[in-house]
């Protein structure tokens, strides 16, 4: 079971285990604002609500430029596991400008690709192949990318994650 942690300003910070969230609540560092119904946690002397969403009592400073690291899984997720060239199911990633020609491992130069398109394209650019990209590759943004673990979202969290988008 996981819990969404909101900063004192109600912007999403992280998703933590329910145990970690409960420790924050017990130490008065956070308060429960959404709970799991009919499933309290019973201690020796006290009963606590099982937290689904908590808000910190003090504001935590977050670095401005939270850059999302470039990963194979991230590129596939950004492109919806669809090939950037033909639209079929993608299992690999492709450099739009090949690495042998100075192409970087960046969000703007990587697209999801099916195995067939990746092999046919080889060491060429889409322009040389007379292919067009179905999307413009760019760095992802939004709470679902900056809040770790939010890709497997709980319906209770949706209103709080939408505020940050």
C-alpha positions as semicolon CSV with decimal commas, in nm:
position;residue;x (nm);y (nm);z (nm)
1;X;0,000;0,000;0,000
2;X;0,134;0,342;-0,100
3;X;0,064;0,701;0,004
4;X;0,089;1,029;-0,187
5;X;0,286;1,296;0,001
6;X;0,194;1,659;-0,063
7;X;0,405;1,958;0,031
8;X;0,256;2,215;0,270
9;X;0,144;2,406;-0,042
10;X;-0,042;2,094;-0,164
11;X;0,191;2,022;-0,456
12;X;0,277;1,650;-0,497
13;X;0,623;1,557;-0,371
14;X;0,655;1,180;-0,367
15;X;0,485;0,850;-0,318
16;X;0,599;0,658;-0,014
17;X;0,509;0,334;0,158
18;X;0,214;0,343;0,392
19;X;0,452;0,268;0,682
20;X;0,666;0,574;0,605
21;X;0,353;0,788;0,578
22;X;0,227;0,660;0,911
23;X;0,559;0,746;1,078
24;X;0,534;1,102;0,939
25;X;0,180;1,131;1,079
26;X;0,273;0,983;1,418
27;X;0,566;1,227;1,450
28;X;0,331;1,519;1,366
29;X;0,526;1,599;1,050
30;X;0,220;1,536;0,832
31;X;-0,157;1,511;0,853
32;X;-0,389;1,270;0,677
33;X;-0,621;1,438;0,427
34;X;-0,745;1,126;0,244
35;X;-0,778;0,791;0,415
36;X;-0,852;0,436;0,317
37;X;-1,204;0,371;0,440
38;X;-1,276;0,090;0,689
39;X;-0,911;-0,006;0,731
40;X;-0,760;0,171;1,035
41;X;-0,423;0,087;1,184
42;X;-0,455;-0,014;1,549
43;X;-0,176;0,057;1,792
44;X;-0,156;-0,032;2,159
45;X;-0,325;0,288;2,278
46;X;-0,434;0,466;1,960
47;X;-0,603;0,394;1,630
48;X;-0,476;0,573;1,319
49;X;-0,647;0,621;0,985
50;X;-0,465;0,437;0,706
51;X;-0,332;0,728;0,496
52;X;-0,394;0,748;0,120
53;X;-0,284;1,115;0,090
54;X;-0,091;1,316;0,350
55;X;0,019;1,678;0,359
56;X;0,339;1,789;0,531
57;X;0,300;2,039;0,815
58;X;0,611;2,234;0,708
59;X;0,703;2,341;0,357
60;X;0,990;2,147;0,196
61;X;1,197;2,330;-0,063
62;X;1,216;2,143;-0,393
63;X;1,484;2,209;-0,657
64;X;1,334;2,415;-0,943
65;X;1,472;2,212;-1,231
66;X;1,356;1,860;-1,154
67;X;1,490;1,701;-1,469
68;X;1,349;1,369;-1,572
69;X;1,637;1,131;-1,657
70;X;1,636;0,981;-2,007
71;X;1,573;0,606;-1,994
72;X;1,456;0,342;-2,239
73;X;1,149;0,277;-2,024
74;X;1,076;0,651;-2,007
75;X;1,092;0,696;-2,386
76;X;0,861;0,401;-2,442
77;X;0,620;0,533;-2,178
78;X;0,626;0,887;-2,320
79;X;0,541;0,756;-2,669
80;X;0,272;0,520;-2,543
81;X;0,469;0,212;-2,657
82;X;0,389;0,311;-3,020
83;X;0,643;0,336;-3,301
84;X;0,726;0,695;-3,389
85;X;0,745;0,600;-3,758
86;X;0,462;0,353;-3,833
87;X;0,247;0,359;-3,518
88;X;0,269;-0,014;-3,445
89;X;0,364;-0,157;-3,106
90;X;0,717;-0,047;-3,011
91;X;0,970;-0,252;-2,816
92;X;1,291;-0,060;-2,891
93;X;1,407;0,300;-2,902
94;X;1,571;0,475;-3,195
95;X;1,798;0,777;-3,229
96;X;1,638;1,018;-3,480
97;X;1,985;1,150;-3,561
98;X;2,205;0,839;-3,530
99;X;2,477;0,837;-3,264
100;X;2,738;0,776;-3,534
101;X;2,648;1,120;-3,673
102;X;2,660;1,299;-3,341
103;X;2,308;1,226;-3,219
104;X;2,270;1,260;-2,845
105;X;2,093;1,042;-2,591
106;X;1,830;1,309;-2,522
107;X;1,452;1,326;-2,502
108;X;1,452;1,533;-2,823
109;X;1,653;1,273;-3,020
110;X;1,496;0,946;-2,903
111;X;1,167;0,789;-3,013
112;X;1,002;0,455;-2,951
113;X;1,031;0,226;-3,253
114;X;0,915;-0,116;-3,361
115;X;1,191;-0,364;-3,437
116;X;1,120;-0,359;-3,810
117;X;1,140;0,022;-3,849
118;X;1,449;0,038;-3,627
119;X;1,630;-0,222;-3,840
120;X;1,521;-0,076;-4,175
121;X;1,619;0,279;-4,074
122;X;1,960;0,168;-3,953
123;X;2,220;0,445;-3,963
124;X;2,013;0,699;-4,156
125;X;1,793;0,993;-4,068
126;X;1,417;0,993;-4,124
127;X;1,463;1,254;-4,399
128;X;1,701;1,023;-4,588
129;X;1,441;0,746;-4,561
130;X;1,162;0,987;-4,663
131;X;0,987;0,904;-4,337
132;X;0,802;1,145;-4,112
133;X;0,787;1,123;-3,736
134;X;0,434;1,082;-3,602
135;X;0,523;1,300;-3,302
136;X;0,779;1,561;-3,208
137;X;1,007;1,412;-2,942
138;X;1,042;1,634;-2,635
139;X;1,112;1,605;-2,267
140;X;0,811;1,493;-2,062
141;X;0,660;1,721;-1,802
142;X;0,388;1,713;-1,541
143;X;0,337;1,553;-1,202
144;X;0,321;1,201;-1,343
145;X;0,687;1,242;-1,449
146;X;0,829;1,439;-1,156
147;X;0,654;1,250;-0,876
148;X;0,824;0,913;-0,850
149;X;0,585;0,619;-0,851
150;X;0,283;0,810;-0,985
151;X;0,267;0,604;-1,306
152;X;0,071;0,346;-1,104
153;X;-0,173;0,598;-0,967
154;X;-0,445;0,548;-0,710
155;X;-0,784;0,706;-0,804
156;X;-0,784;0,895;-0,471
157;X;-0,466;1,079;-0,580
158;X;-0,601;1,208;-0,913
159;X;-0,733;1,548;-0,791
160;X;-0,398;1,624;-0,626
161;X;-0,187;1,516;-0,923
162;X;-0,406;1,718;-1,162
163;X;-0,339;2,034;-0,962
164;X;0,032;2,002;-1,038
165;X;-0,007;1,934;-1,411
